[in-house]
Every structure is written in structure tokens, then in C-alpha cells.
mmCIF file of C-alpha atoms in Angstrom:
data_model
loop_
_atom_site.group_PDB
_atom_site.id
_atom_site.type_symbol
_atom_site.label_atom_id
_atom_site.label_comp_id
_atom_site.label_asym_id
_atom_site.label_seq_id
_atom_site.Cartn_x
_atom_site.Cartn_y
_atom_site.Cartn_z
ATOM 1 C CA MET M 57 -0.117 0.131 -0.048
ATOM 2 C CA THR M 58 1.584 3.577 -1.014
ATOM 3 C CA ALA M 59 2.071 5.982 1.606
ATOM 4 C CA PRO M 60 0.083 9.271 1.499
ATOM 5 C CA THR M 61 1.908 11.967 -0.289
ATOM 6 C CA PRO M 62 1.892 15.080 1.792
ATOM 7 C CA SER M 63 -0.096 18.175 0.605
ATOM 8 C CA VAL M 64 1.360 21.392 -0.948
ATOM 9 C CA ALA M 65 -0.138 23.422 2.068
ATOM 10 C CA THR M 66 1.396 20.884 4.682
ATOM 11 C CA THR M 67 4.739 21.399 3.190
ATOM 12 C CA ALA M 68 4.371 24.822 2.635
ATOM 13 C CA ALA M 69 3.266 25.356 6.279
ATOM 14 C CA LYS M 70 6.518 23.370 7.487
ATOM 15 C CA GLY M 71 8.946 24.926 5.342
ATOM 16 C CA PRO M 72 9.303 28.253 7.138
ATOM 17 C CA GLN M 73 9.358 26.904 10.388
ATOM 18 C CA ASP M 74 12.269 24.426 9.610
ATOM 19 C CA TYR M 75 14.234 27.118 7.558
ATOM 20 C CA SER M 76 17.457 28.595 9.343
ATOM 21 C CA SER M 77 19.388 31.345 7.312
ATOM 22 C CA PRO M 78 23.044 30.544 6.976
ATOM 23 C CA LEU M 79 23.679 34.222 7.174
ATOM 24 C CA PRO M 80 24.248 36.118 10.602
ATOM 25 C CA THR M 81 21.128 38.127 11.611
ATOM 26 C CA PRO M 82 22.320 40.646 14.224
ATOM 27 C CA ARG M 83 19.649 42.885 15.755
ATOM 28 C CA PRO M 84 19.693 46.440 14.323
ATOM 29 C CA HIS M 85 21.350 49.127 16.529
ATOM 30 C CA LEU M 86 22.359 52.543 16.169
ATOM 31 C CA GLY M 87 25.682 51.476 14.806
ATOM 32 C CA HIS M 88 24.420 49.913 11.537
ATOM 33 C CA ALA M 89 22.215 53.709 11.188
ATOM 34 C CA LEU M 90 25.572 55.480 11.585
ATOM 35 C CA ALA M 91 27.279 53.594 8.817
ATOM 36 C CA SER M 92 24.324 53.869 6.498
ATOM 37 C CA GLU M 93 24.142 57.586 7.131
ATOM 38 C CA TRP M 94 27.746 58.018 6.574
ATOM 39 C CA THR M 95 27.726 56.025 3.463
ATOM 40 C CA LYS M 96 24.998 58.148 2.081
ATOM 41 C CA LEU M 97 26.545 61.380 3.277
ATOM 42 C CA VAL M 98 29.842 60.838 1.463
ATOM 43 C CA SER M 99 28.583 59.019 -1.662
ATOM 44 C CA VAL M 100 26.690 62.161 -3.074
ATOM 45 C CA ARG M 101 28.371 65.142 -4.770
ATOM 46 C CA SER M 102 26.458 67.858 -2.559
ATOM 47 C CA THR M 103 28.484 66.943 0.546
ATOM 48 C CA LEU M 104 31.684 67.585 -1.320
ATOM 49 C CA TRP M 105 30.678 70.455 -2.987
ATOM 50 C CA THR M 106 29.217 72.175 0.106
ATOM 51 C CA LEU M 107 31.994 71.082 2.351
ATOM 52 C CA SER M 108 34.878 72.403 -0.016
ATOM 53 C CA SER M 109 33.010 75.786 -0.414
ATOM 54 C CA LEU M 110 32.999 76.226 3.437
ATOM 55 C CA VAL M 111 36.701 75.369 3.376
ATOM 56 C CA LEU M 112 37.753 77.521 0.676
ATOM 57 C CA THR M 113 35.599 80.349 1.923
ATOM 58 C CA VAL M 114 37.040 80.474 5.551
ATOM 59 C CA VAL M 115 40.492 79.679 4.535
ATOM 60 C CA GLY M 116 40.719 81.827 1.225
ATOM 61 C CA ILE M 117 39.377 84.845 2.981
ATOM 62 C CA GLY M 118 40.990 84.191 6.205
ATOM 63 C CA MET M 119 44.244 84.063 4.592
ATOM 64 C CA VAL M 120 43.821 87.421 2.828
ATOM 65 C CA PHE M 121 43.121 89.070 6.054
ATOM 66 C CA VAL M 122 46.221 87.415 7.322
ATOM 67 C CA THR M 123 48.477 88.843 4.653
ATOM 68 C CA HIS M 124 47.085 92.178 5.020
ATOM 69 C CA THR M 125 47.153 92.823 8.849
ATOM 70 C CA ARG M 126 50.288 93.651 10.834
ATOM 71 C CA SER M 127 51.381 92.395 14.242
ATOM 72 C CA THR M 128 50.033 95.251 16.111
ATOM 73 C CA ASP M 129 46.484 94.518 14.920
ATOM 74 C CA TYR M 130 46.654 91.297 17.034
ATOM 75 C CA VAL M 131 46.603 93.321 20.056
ATOM 76 C CA GLN M 132 42.955 93.711 20.066
ATOM 77 C CA ILE M 133 41.947 90.666 18.335
ATOM 78 C CA SER M 134 42.776 86.888 18.357
ATOM 79 C CA PHE M 135 44.669 84.820 15.812
ATOM 80 C CA THR M 136 41.449 83.402 14.709
ATOM 81 C CA THR M 137 39.865 86.450 14.121
ATOM 82 C CA PRO M 138 40.621 86.559 10.264
ATOM 83 C CA ALA M 139 38.657 83.121 10.025
ATOM 84 C CA LEU M 140 35.632 84.734 11.291
ATOM 85 C CA PHE M 141 34.943 86.963 7.978
ATOM 86 C CA GLY M 142 35.134 83.955 5.972
ATOM 87 C CA LEU M 143 32.896 81.943 8.319
ATOM 88 C CA LEU M 144 29.956 84.529 8.077
ATOM 89 C CA VAL M 145 29.548 83.559 4.560
ATOM 90 C CA GLY M 146 30.622 79.927 5.185
ATOM 91 C CA GLN M 147 27.878 79.328 7.676
ATOM 92 C CA LEU M 148 25.640 79.094 4.839
ATOM 93 C CA ALA M 149 27.296 76.088 3.491
ATOM 94 C CA VAL M 150 26.986 74.235 6.667
ATOM 95 C CA MET M 151 23.209 75.193 6.528
ATOM 96 C CA VAL M 152 22.835 74.032 3.303
ATOM 97 C CA LEU M 153 24.375 70.696 3.920
ATOM 98 C CA GLY M 154 22.350 70.248 6.973
ATOM 99 C CA VAL M 155 19.131 70.565 5.013
ATOM 100 C CA LEU M 156 20.256 68.667 1.974
ATOM 101 C CA THR M 157 21.116 65.882 4.471
ATOM 102 C CA ILE M 158 17.528 64.668 4.743
ATOM 103 C CA THR M 159 15.421 66.645 2.006
ATOM 104 C CA SER M 160 17.613 65.122 -0.682
ATOM 105 C CA GLU M 161 16.071 61.708 0.272
ATOM 106 C CA HIS M 162 12.352 62.989 0.220
ATOM 107 C CA ALA M 163 13.041 64.515 -3.290
ATOM 108 C CA SER M 164 14.277 61.480 -4.627
ATOM 109 C CA GLY M 165 11.873 59.350 -2.795
ATOM 110 C CA LEU M 166 14.686 56.879 -1.321
ATOM 111 C CA VAL M 167 13.325 58.141 2.249
ATOM 112 C CA ARG M 168 10.641 55.288 1.892
ATOM 113 C CA THR M 169 13.419 52.712 1.203
ATOM 114 C CA THR M 170 15.336 54.150 4.260
ATOM 115 C CA PHE M 171 12.292 53.893 6.560
ATOM 116 C CA THR M 172 11.145 50.167 5.017
ATOM 117 C CA ALA M 173 14.800 48.810 5.865
ATOM 118 C CA ALA M 174 14.902 50.802 9.148
ATOM 119 C CA PRO M 175 11.496 51.079 10.393
ATOM 120 C CA GLU M 176 12.905 52.566 13.899
ATOM 121 C CA ARG M 177 12.458 56.174 12.560
ATOM 122 C CA HIS M 178 14.023 57.542 15.608
ATOM 123 C CA ARG M 179 17.297 55.960 15.246
ATOM 124 C CA VAL M 180 17.668 56.960 11.522
ATOM 125 C CA LEU M 181 17.178 60.736 12.680
ATOM 126 C CA THR M 182 19.661 60.377 15.505
ATOM 127 C CA ALA M 183 21.986 58.825 12.948
ATOM 128 C CA LYS M 184 21.636 61.771 10.679
ATOM 129 C CA TYR M 185 22.055 64.120 13.531
ATOM 130 C CA LEU M 186 25.281 62.613 14.664
ATOM 131 C CA VAL M 187 26.999 61.931 11.560
ATOM 132 C CA PHE M 188 26.053 65.389 10.167
ATOM 133 C CA GLY M 189 27.079 67.176 13.339
ATOM 134 C CA VAL M 190 30.474 65.466 13.455
ATOM 135 C CA THR M 191 31.299 66.125 9.908
ATOM 136 C CA ALA M 192 30.515 69.640 9.976
ATOM 137 C CA PHE M 193 32.141 70.520 13.269
ATOM 138 C CA LEU M 194 35.447 68.849 12.533
ATOM 139 C CA THR M 195 35.295 70.609 8.992
ATOM 140 C CA THR M 196 34.439 74.093 10.502
ATOM 141 C CA VAL M 197 37.126 73.613 13.572
ATOM 142 C CA GLY M 198 39.954 72.445 10.863
ATOM 143 C CA SER M 199 39.267 75.619 8.716
ATOM 144 C CA VAL M 200 39.292 77.959 11.363
ATOM 145 C CA PHE M 201 42.323 76.754 13.205
ATOM 146 C CA LEU M 202 44.312 76.482 9.845
ATOM 147 C CA VAL M 203 43.970 80.096 9.469
ATOM 148 C CA GLY M 204 44.331 80.738 13.327
ATOM 149 C CA ILE M 205 47.817 78.566 13.069
ATOM 150 C CA ALA M 206 48.738 80.571 9.885
ATOM 151 C CA ALA M 207 48.107 84.034 11.478
ATOM 152 C CA ALA M 208 50.115 83.101 14.707
ATOM 153 C CA LEU M 209 52.899 81.625 12.430
ATOM 154 C CA VAL M 210 53.218 85.046 10.735
ATOM 155 C CA HIS M 211 52.437 87.484 13.253
ATOM 156 C CA ASN M 212 53.229 85.899 16.820
ATOM 157 C CA GLY M 213 55.811 88.548 17.966
ATOM 158 C CA PRO M 214 56.190 91.022 20.645
ATOM 159 C CA ASP M 215 54.127 93.449 18.909
ATOM 160 C CA ALA M 216 50.957 91.227 18.965
ATOM 161 C CA GLY M 217 50.691 91.066 22.633
ATOM 162 C CA ALA M 218 49.834 88.030 24.758
ATOM 163 C CA HIS M 219 47.329 86.011 23.732
ATOM 164 C CA GLU M 220 45.514 83.313 26.139
ATOM 165 C CA LEU M 221 44.116 79.754 25.595
ATOM 166 C CA ARG M 222 40.559 81.174 26.183
ATOM 167 C CA GLU M 223 40.782 82.777 22.976
ATOM 168 C CA TRP M 224 41.176 79.657 21.040
ATOM 169 C CA LEU M 225 38.478 78.121 23.182
ATOM 170 C CA GLY M 226 36.019 80.699 22.297
ATOM 171 C CA SER M 227 36.883 80.111 18.502
ATOM 172 C CA LEU M 228 36.109 76.414 19.235
ATOM 173 C CA MET M 229 32.819 77.352 20.717
ATOM 174 C CA GLY M 230 32.232 79.646 17.466
ATOM 175 C CA CYS M 231 32.734 76.592 15.520
ATOM 176 C CA PHE M 232 30.285 74.698 17.464
ATOM 177 C CA TYR M 233 27.711 77.459 17.344
ATOM 178 C CA VAL M 234 27.931 77.380 13.595
ATOM 179 C CA THR M 235 27.370 73.378 13.730
ATOM 180 C CA LEU M 236 24.478 74.122 15.882
ATOM 181 C CA LEU M 237 23.076 76.077 13.087
ATOM 182 C CA GLY M 238 23.603 73.383 10.583
ATOM 183 C CA VAL M 239 21.706 70.971 13.059
ATOM 184 C CA LEU M 240 18.956 73.239 13.115
ATOM 185 C CA ALA M 241 18.869 73.500 9.312
ATOM 186 C CA LEU M 242 18.681 69.618 9.445
ATOM 187 C CA ALA M 243 15.784 69.937 11.896
ATOM 188 C CA VAL M 244 14.059 72.520 9.692
ATOM 189 C CA GLY M 245 14.540 70.233 6.679
ATOM 190 C CA ALA M 246 12.946 67.393 8.362
ATOM 191 C CA LEU M 247 9.926 69.615 9.160
ATOM 192 C CA VAL M 248 9.452 71.170 6.058
ATOM 193 C CA ARG M 249 10.796 68.231 3.429
ATOM 194 C CA HIS M 250 11.243 70.695 0.758
ATOM 195 C CA SER M 251 15.319 71.892 -0.118
ATOM 196 C CA ALA M 252 14.538 75.361 -1.265
ATOM 197 C CA GLY M 253 12.062 76.021 1.442
ATOM 198 C CA ALA M 254 13.890 74.837 4.476
ATOM 199 C CA ILE M 255 16.916 76.952 3.071
ATOM 200 C CA ALA M 256 14.814 79.780 2.668
ATOM 201 C CA VAL M 257 13.655 79.681 6.616
ATOM 202 C CA MET M 258 17.261 79.237 7.588
ATOM 203 C CA LEU M 259 18.512 82.301 5.576
ATOM 204 C CA GLY M 260 15.695 84.127 6.915
ATOM 205 C CA LEU M 261 16.478 83.201 10.583
ATOM 206 C CA VAL M 262 20.277 84.161 9.842
ATOM 207 C CA THR M 263 19.892 87.531 7.924
ATOM 208 C CA LEU M 264 16.628 89.247 8.928
ATOM 209 C CA PRO M 265 17.267 89.470 12.631
ATOM 210 C CA PRO M 266 19.688 92.418 12.030
ATOM 211 C CA VAL M 267 17.401 93.935 9.692
ATOM 212 C CA ILE M 268 14.254 93.754 11.613
ATOM 213 C CA GLY M 269 16.092 94.884 14.746
ATOM 214 C CA ALA M 270 17.219 97.940 12.874
ATOM 215 C CA MET M 271 14.040 98.938 11.516
ATOM 216 C CA LEU M 272 12.376 98.617 15.233
ATOM 217 C CA SER M 273 15.516 100.727 16.590
ATOM 218 C CA TYR M 274 13.797 103.824 14.710
ATOM 219 C CA TRP M 275 10.480 103.960 16.953
ATOM 220 C CA GLU M 276 10.866 104.658 20.453
ATOM 221 C CA ALA M 277 8.388 102.561 21.653
ATOM 222 C CA SER M 278 9.630 99.360 19.982
ATOM 223 C CA ALA M 279 13.649 100.448 20.425
ATOM 224 C CA PRO M 280 14.197 98.227 23.179
ATOM 225 C CA VAL M 281 12.802 95.196 21.284
ATOM 226 C CA GLY M 282 14.955 96.172 18.301
ATOM 227 C CA GLN M 283 18.100 96.566 20.448
ATOM 228 C CA ALA M 284 17.446 92.981 21.827
ATOM 229 C CA ILE M 285 17.059 91.704 18.363
ATOM 230 C CA ILE M 286 20.336 93.250 17.196
ATOM 231 C CA GLU M 287 22.348 92.118 20.092
ATOM 232 C CA HIS M 288 21.122 88.569 19.944
ATOM 233 C CA ASN M 289 21.449 87.249 16.269
ATOM 234 C CA ALA M 290 23.760 84.618 14.735
ATOM 235 C CA PRO M 291 26.498 87.451 12.902
ATOM 236 C CA VAL M 292 26.850 89.195 16.746
ATOM 237 C CA ALA M 293 27.300 85.837 18.362
ATOM 238 C CA LEU M 294 30.069 84.821 16.219
ATOM 239 C CA MET M 295 31.798 88.113 16.416
ATOM 240 C CA GLN M 296 31.474 87.885 20.211
ATOM 241 C CA LEU M 297 32.723 84.274 20.427
ATOM 242 C CA PHE M 298 35.830 85.227 18.155
ATOM 243 C CA GLY M 299 36.922 87.869 20.539
ATOM 244 C CA MET M 300 35.689 90.981 18.741
ATOM 245 C CA GLN M 301 33.854 92.947 21.669
ATOM 246 C CA GLU M 302 31.544 95.085 19.467
ATOM 247 C CA GLY M 303 29.185 94.041 16.945
ATOM 248 C CA ALA M 304 27.359 95.860 14.573
ATOM 249 C CA THR M 305 26.591 98.614 16.991
ATOM 250 C CA ASN M 306 28.468 100.767 19.416
ATOM 251 C CA GLU M 307 26.946 99.075 22.449
ATOM 252 C CA PRO M 308 28.228 95.784 24.011
ATOM 253 C CA VAL M 309 26.773 92.756 22.725
ATOM 254 C CA ALA M 310 25.272 90.173 25.035
ATOM 255 C CA SER M 311 27.463 87.790 26.931
ATOM 256 C CA THR M 312 28.802 84.538 25.304
ATOM 257 C CA LEU M 313 26.666 82.510 27.544
ATOM 258 C CA SER M 314 23.582 84.074 26.402
ATOM 259 C CA HIS M 315 24.109 83.299 22.697
ATOM 260 C CA MET M 316 24.690 79.707 23.418
ATOM 261 C CA VAL M 317 21.702 79.311 25.782
ATOM 262 C CA ILE M 318 19.696 80.923 22.853
ATOM 263 C CA ILE M 319 20.776 78.479 20.045
ATOM 264 C CA LEU M 320 20.732 75.662 22.422
ATOM 265 C CA ILE M 321 16.913 76.365 22.996
ATOM 266 C CA VAL M 322 15.878 77.090 19.386
ATOM 267 C CA THR M 323 18.047 73.939 18.039
ATOM 268 C CA GLY M 324 16.707 71.672 20.881
ATOM 269 C CA GLY M 325 12.892 72.697 20.104
ATOM 270 C CA ALA M 326 13.572 72.161 16.476
ATOM 271 C CA VAL M 327 15.336 68.711 17.013
ATOM 272 C CA ALA M 328 12.463 67.426 19.393
ATOM 273 C CA ALA M 329 9.853 68.625 16.980
ATOM 274 C CA SER M 330 11.433 66.775 14.239
ATOM 275 C CA TYR M 331 11.551 63.544 16.375
ATOM 276 C CA VAL M 332 7.542 63.951 17.002
ATOM 277 C CA THR M 333 6.664 64.830 13.364
ATOM 278 C CA VAL M 334 8.734 62.296 11.859
ATOM 279 C CA ALA M 335 7.613 59.479 13.819
ATOM 280 C CA ARG M 336 3.802 60.277 13.314
ATOM 281 C CA ARG M 337 3.369 61.231 9.580
ATOM 282 C CA ASP M 338 3.475 59.659 6.307
ATOM 283 C CA VAL M 339 6.573 59.993 4.100
#
């Protein structure tokens, strides 16, 4: 008597239970997301172009100022101050890269693939912030300190006066401030999901406050508000951090601590909003 043949349904039911993949299947973690985001960041041309423009702007303009200054000029300023003039323009490249870090995936539709492969969206967003933040900070610090070392080598003499370590630390905080602007741009990009719109928002946040503050200062009723806006904006904050005691006006600018507190609060709020928004909405 012939034994009964197993049905197709029975075989299919047993198959997946008996199957064991020969490939290792580790549990996904943040390290995997960091590797993925680093690969995406360095494999696109926009990263190379934006970081190159940052380095060329900061170093190029900084070196021009180094060659056109004398040792006596550094009695009132630090050796890294020439890099400030290029960084005031170069910070735009950091913000643009922050926006493109996330909006380029939305524009191409690859964000669907990213979130399908890594359903934990918080982990993906955290990896983006970490990879971009470290890359932007190291590039900015390298550019600024290259100009500062060049100025110290050329003009470090008795006529330059005494310089302390806190001046270099202030410049380091200035680089961190610019990095936070880039992180803020990434958060705005996550909220807006459109490159041009997010870049426009960041340009407005950086360039409009001095103009608005100057306009409000014309009227006596709004003059205190205008003066507060003038003293608390990104260009003035960088001037303060890089050792320039006065900003666009003849009045002393706000303390370094207040500038850092403001940018930390604004950036932290935008980052928190991006986590909530990205987790809830459809891609």
C-alpha cells in the first residue's frame, strides 16, 4: 500500500518553520544606522561641494586678512579672528548641507526605502544628526584653526601682545555655534521636507534679525525690542565668540553664555519637533 503524499499546503506550512538562514542576522542598532548615514553622506556630490565651499571660503578669505594685517593688529583681536570673516559666509554652506542631508532623500523618494529597511525612525534621525554634526564640526574647526595657526606663525611677535588659551576656546565655541546652526537646518529640513523651503527659512533666521532689529530701533516704543534683536543674532554671536568685543553697533553685545543658551534652546526645540513629526506622519 502506497504512503500518502503530503499536500502542498502542509509542506508550505512546515517549510518556514524548519528554515534557518546561514547568514548572520544581528539585531539592528545605532551603529548600523550610523554606517548607513555615513555612506549616504559621502557618496553624494552635494557633500563634497558644500564642504569644499566652506573650506575655501573660510581659509581663502582668512588668509587674505592674514596677509593684509600687521602684528600690532592682534593686540585687540585673536589669531583666529581673520577666519571669522570667511565663516560669516561659510556658515551658509553648513546650513545648506544640513538641509540636504534629509531633504534630498525626500526629493528622490529614497526616504521610503530608508524607513522600510529601518522602521525605527528615531534611530535613523539620530544617526543623521550625529553623522552630520560631527562632520560639520570637524570641517569647521579644521578650517578656522588652519587660519589661526597661519596668523600665529606670521604675526606671533612682541608687537602682537599676549594671547591666552581662552581665545582659542572661544573660537572652538564659535565653530560649535555654526554646527548648531547646521543641526537646526537639518531639523527644519525634516519638518519642511523641501530643500528650497528649508534653505529659505534658515536664510531668514540668520539674515533677517539684524534688519528687523534696525527697523524697530527707529521707533522709540519698539527701540528696546529692536536693540535686543540686534544684540542676539547669529552674526553678532560669532563676533563675540571670536573675540570681537563689539558687533554692528557701538553698544556691547550680550554675553557669550546668552548666545549659546539661545541657540541651544532654539535648536533643541526644532530637533524635538522633528522627532515627533517624523515619527507620526507618512513619508
